Structure formats: structure tokens, C-alpha cells
mmCIF file of C-alpha atoms in Angstrom:
data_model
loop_
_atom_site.group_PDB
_atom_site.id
_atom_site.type_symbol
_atom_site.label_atom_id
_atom_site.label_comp_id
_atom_site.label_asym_id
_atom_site.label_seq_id
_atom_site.Cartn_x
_atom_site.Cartn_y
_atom_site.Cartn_z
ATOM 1 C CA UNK C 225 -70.321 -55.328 -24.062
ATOM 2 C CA UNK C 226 -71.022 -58.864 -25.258
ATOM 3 C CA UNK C 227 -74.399 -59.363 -27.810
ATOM 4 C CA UNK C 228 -76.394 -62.802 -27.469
ATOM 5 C CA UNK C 229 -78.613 -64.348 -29.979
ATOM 6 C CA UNK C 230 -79.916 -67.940 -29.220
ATOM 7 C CA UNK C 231 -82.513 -69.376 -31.511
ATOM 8 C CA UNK C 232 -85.774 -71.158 -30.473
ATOM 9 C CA UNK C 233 -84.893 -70.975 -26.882
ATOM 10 C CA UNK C 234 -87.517 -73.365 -24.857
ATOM 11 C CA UNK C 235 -88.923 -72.627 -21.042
ATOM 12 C CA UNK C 236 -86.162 -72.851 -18.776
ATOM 13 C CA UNK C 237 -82.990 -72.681 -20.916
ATOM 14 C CA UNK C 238 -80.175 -70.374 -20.361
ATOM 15 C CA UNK C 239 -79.626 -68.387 -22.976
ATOM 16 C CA UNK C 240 -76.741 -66.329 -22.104
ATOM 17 C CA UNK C 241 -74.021 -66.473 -19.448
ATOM 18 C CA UNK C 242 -71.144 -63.716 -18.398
ATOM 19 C CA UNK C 243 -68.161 -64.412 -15.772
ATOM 20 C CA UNK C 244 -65.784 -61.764 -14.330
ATOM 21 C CA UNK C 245 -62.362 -63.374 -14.557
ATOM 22 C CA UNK C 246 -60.662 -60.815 -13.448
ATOM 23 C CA UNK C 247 -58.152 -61.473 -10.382
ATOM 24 C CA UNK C 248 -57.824 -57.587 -9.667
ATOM 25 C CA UNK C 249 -60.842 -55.747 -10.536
ATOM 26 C CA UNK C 250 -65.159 -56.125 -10.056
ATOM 27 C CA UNK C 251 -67.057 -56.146 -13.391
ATOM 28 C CA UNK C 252 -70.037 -54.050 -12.909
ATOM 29 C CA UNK C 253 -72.879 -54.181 -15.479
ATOM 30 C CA UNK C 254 -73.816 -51.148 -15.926
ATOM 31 C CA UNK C 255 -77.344 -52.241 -18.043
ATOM 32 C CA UNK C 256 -79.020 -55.289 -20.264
ATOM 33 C CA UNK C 257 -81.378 -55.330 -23.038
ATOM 34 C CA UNK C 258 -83.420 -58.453 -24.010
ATOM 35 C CA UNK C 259 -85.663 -59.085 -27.243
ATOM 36 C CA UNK C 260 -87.854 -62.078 -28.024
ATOM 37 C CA UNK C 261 -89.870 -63.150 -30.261
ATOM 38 C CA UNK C 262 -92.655 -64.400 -28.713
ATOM 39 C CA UNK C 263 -94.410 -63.185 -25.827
ATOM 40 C CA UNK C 264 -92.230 -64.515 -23.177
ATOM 41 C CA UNK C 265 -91.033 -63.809 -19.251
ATOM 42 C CA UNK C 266 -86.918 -63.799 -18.442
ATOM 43 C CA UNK C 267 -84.856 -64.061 -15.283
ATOM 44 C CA UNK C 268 -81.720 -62.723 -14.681
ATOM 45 C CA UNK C 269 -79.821 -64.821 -12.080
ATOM 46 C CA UNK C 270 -76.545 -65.281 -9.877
ATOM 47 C CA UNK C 271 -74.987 -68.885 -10.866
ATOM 48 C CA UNK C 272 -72.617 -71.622 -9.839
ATOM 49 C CA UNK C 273 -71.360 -74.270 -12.147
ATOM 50 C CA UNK C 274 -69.292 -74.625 -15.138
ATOM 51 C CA UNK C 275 -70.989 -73.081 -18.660
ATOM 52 C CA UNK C 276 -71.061 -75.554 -20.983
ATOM 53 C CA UNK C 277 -72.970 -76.179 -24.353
ATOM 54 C CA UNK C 278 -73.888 -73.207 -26.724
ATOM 55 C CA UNK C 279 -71.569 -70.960 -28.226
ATOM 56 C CA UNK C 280 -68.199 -69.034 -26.579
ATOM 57 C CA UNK C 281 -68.205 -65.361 -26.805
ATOM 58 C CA UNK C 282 -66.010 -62.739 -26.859
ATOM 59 C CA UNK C 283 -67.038 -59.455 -25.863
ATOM 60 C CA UNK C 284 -66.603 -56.196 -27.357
ATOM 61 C CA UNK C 285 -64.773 -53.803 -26.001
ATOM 62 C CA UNK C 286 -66.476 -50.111 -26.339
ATOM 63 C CA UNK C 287 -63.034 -47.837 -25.948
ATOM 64 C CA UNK C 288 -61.924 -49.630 -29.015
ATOM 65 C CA UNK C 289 -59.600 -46.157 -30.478
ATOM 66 C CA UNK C 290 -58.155 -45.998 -26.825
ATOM 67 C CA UNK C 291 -57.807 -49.063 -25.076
ATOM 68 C CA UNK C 292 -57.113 -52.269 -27.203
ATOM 69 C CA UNK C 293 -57.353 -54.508 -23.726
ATOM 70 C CA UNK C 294 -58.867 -57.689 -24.722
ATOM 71 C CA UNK C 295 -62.206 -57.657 -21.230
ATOM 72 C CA UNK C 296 -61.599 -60.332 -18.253
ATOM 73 C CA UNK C 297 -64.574 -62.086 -18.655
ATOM 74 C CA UNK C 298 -65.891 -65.479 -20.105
ATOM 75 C CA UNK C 299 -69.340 -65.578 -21.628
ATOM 76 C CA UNK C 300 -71.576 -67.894 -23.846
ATOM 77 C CA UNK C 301 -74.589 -67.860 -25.617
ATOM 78 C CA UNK C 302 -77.418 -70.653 -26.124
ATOM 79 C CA UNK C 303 -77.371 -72.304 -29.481
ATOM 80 C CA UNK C 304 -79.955 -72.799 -32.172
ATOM 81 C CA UNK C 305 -82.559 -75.160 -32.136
ATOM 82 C CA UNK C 306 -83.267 -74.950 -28.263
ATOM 83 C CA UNK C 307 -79.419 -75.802 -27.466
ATOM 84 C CA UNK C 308 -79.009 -73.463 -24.435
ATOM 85 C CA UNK C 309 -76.156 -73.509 -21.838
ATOM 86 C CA UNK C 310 -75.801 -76.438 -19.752
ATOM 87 C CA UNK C 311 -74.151 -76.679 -16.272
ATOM 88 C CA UNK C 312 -75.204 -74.011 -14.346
ATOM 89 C CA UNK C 313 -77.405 -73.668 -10.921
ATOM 90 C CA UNK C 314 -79.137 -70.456 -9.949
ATOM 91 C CA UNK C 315 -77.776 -69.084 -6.265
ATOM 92 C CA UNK C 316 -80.336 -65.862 -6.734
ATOM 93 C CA UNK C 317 -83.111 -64.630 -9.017
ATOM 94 C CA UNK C 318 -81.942 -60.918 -9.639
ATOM 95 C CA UNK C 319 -84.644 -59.464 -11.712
ATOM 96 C CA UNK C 320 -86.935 -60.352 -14.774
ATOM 97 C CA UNK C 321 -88.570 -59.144 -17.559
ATOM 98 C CA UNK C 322 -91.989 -59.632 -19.336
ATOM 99 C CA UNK C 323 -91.503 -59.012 -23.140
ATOM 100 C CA UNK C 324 -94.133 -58.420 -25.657
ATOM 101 C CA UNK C 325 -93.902 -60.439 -28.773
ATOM 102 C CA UNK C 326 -90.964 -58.504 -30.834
ATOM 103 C CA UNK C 327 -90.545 -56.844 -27.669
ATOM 104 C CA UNK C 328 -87.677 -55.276 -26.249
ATOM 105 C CA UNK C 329 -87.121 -54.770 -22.261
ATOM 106 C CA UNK C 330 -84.466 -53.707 -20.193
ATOM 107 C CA UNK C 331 -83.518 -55.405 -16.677
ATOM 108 C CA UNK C 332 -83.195 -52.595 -14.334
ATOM 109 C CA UNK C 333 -79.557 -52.839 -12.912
ATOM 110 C CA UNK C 334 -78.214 -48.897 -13.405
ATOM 111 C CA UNK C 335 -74.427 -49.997 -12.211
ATOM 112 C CA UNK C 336 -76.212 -51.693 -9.406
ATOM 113 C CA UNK C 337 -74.579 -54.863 -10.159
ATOM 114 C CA UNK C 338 -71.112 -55.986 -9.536
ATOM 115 C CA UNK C 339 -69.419 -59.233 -10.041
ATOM 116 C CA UNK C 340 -66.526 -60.039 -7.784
ATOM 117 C CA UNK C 341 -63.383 -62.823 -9.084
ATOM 118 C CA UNK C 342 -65.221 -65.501 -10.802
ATOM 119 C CA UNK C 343 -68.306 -64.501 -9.908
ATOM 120 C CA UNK C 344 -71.271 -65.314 -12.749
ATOM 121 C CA UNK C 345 -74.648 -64.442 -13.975
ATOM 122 C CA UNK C 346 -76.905 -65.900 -16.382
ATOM 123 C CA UNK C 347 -80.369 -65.196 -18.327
ATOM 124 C CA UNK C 348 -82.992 -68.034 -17.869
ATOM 125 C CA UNK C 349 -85.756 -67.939 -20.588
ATOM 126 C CA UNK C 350 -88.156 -68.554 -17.818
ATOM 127 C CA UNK C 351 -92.109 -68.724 -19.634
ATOM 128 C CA UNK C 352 -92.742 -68.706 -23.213
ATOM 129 C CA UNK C 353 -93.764 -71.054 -26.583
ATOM 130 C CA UNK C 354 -90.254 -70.740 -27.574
ATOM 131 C CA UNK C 355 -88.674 -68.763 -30.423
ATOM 132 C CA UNK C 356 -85.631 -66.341 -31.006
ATOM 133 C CA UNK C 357 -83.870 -64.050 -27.575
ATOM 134 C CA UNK C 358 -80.996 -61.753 -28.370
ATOM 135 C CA UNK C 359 -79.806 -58.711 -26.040
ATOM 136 C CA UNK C 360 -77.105 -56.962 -25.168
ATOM 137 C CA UNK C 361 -74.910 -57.070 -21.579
ATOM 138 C CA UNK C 362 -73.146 -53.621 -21.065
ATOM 139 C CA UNK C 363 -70.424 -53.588 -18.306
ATOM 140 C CA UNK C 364 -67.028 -52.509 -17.221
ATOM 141 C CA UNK C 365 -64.194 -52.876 -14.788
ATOM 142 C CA UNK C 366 -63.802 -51.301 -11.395
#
């Protein structure tokens, strides 16, 4: 899993990025949680480009007792103060999410979506006055 928290994410940043780097296997994401803040609308996307700006990092991985393997993926988060991830462009608007002010919503992917070698997605903070978006990306190799 990898957990995001950007602060004071502005209308049209991207606020958190994940990359299957794997040369062998897909990563499927199996489910992803948003919060916010304010009252605020979110996209979930298929990118291109190079991630670049926010902060790198390194997801968790769930078997922890049984399987020490570090995951084969690259992800980032936006930064505070409205510093979200730079470099990307959206192929494909997957899904989005409306979230109530300290809301929590759920993009509806049920292990419907699978990343081949260096294939990305992103999460654009679409609509909103700004203020703080964490989540959680759940996902595993195939």
C-alpha cells in the first residue's frame, strides 16, 4: 500500500502518483481511499511524463512477517503549501470522487485496475477551495 498526505492542495494539482516498475509482473490496485478537507471533486487518471516535485514514497508492504520484498513501484506525493507533482499529462480520466468536507470516498476499482511495465496513474485534485487530501492506494503484484 502507499499512504498520501499533501497539504493545501489547489484545483488541478496532482496530489499523488504510483508507477509499476516491475519488468515481470502487472500491479493491480485492488482499491483507493481519498479524504479532504474541504468539499472538493477528485480524478483518478492514466499518465505519461516524468513525476517530479513533491515528496518520494515508499510503499508499505502488507505481508510484512512473510515476505520482506521491498514493492516494484515508484510513487510520490504533493507537498505542502499547494506544491503538488509536476510533469505529468493525463492519457485517461478513470474515475472520480465527490467528497464531503472531512469526507472520505472510495474510487470504485475492485481489482479492476492493472498497471502493465511502467505504466502510471495519478490523483488530480480536480474542484475545490483548497485544503488538506490524504488516502490510501492498496495494490499488489500479478
Amino acid at each position: 500500500s502507499v499512504c498520501y498526505d499533501m497539504q493545501s492542495a489547489a484545483a488541478g494539482e496532482w496530489v499523488v502518483y504510483l508507477q509499476n516498475t516491475s519488468a515481470t509482473k502487472q500491479l493491480v490496485v485492488s482499491a483507493s481511499g481519498i479524504n479532504s478537507v474541504e468539499g472538493s471533486r477528485c480524478k483518478l487518471h492514466f499518465v505519461t511524463g516524468t513525476a517530479s516535485a513533491g515528496n518520494s514514497l515508499t510503499p508499505t508492504n502488507l505481508n510484512k512477517t512473510r515476505d520482506s520484498n521491498a514493492a516494484a513501484a515508484t510513487s510520490r506525493e504533493g507537498g505542502s503549501e499547494a506544491t503538488g507533482i509536476a510533469g505529468l499529462t493525463s492519457e485517461a480520466c478513470i474515475d472520480f470522487a465527490y467528497i464531503t468536507a472531512t469526507g472520505h470516498e472510495q474510487f470504485r476499482l475492485d481489482d479492476r485496475l492493472r498497471l502493465g511495465q511502467n505504466d502510471a496513474i495519478a490523483i488530480e485534485y480536480d474542484e475545490g477551495t483548497g485544503g488538506d487530501v490524504s488516502g490510501v492506494i492498496f495494490f499488489y503484484f500479478e
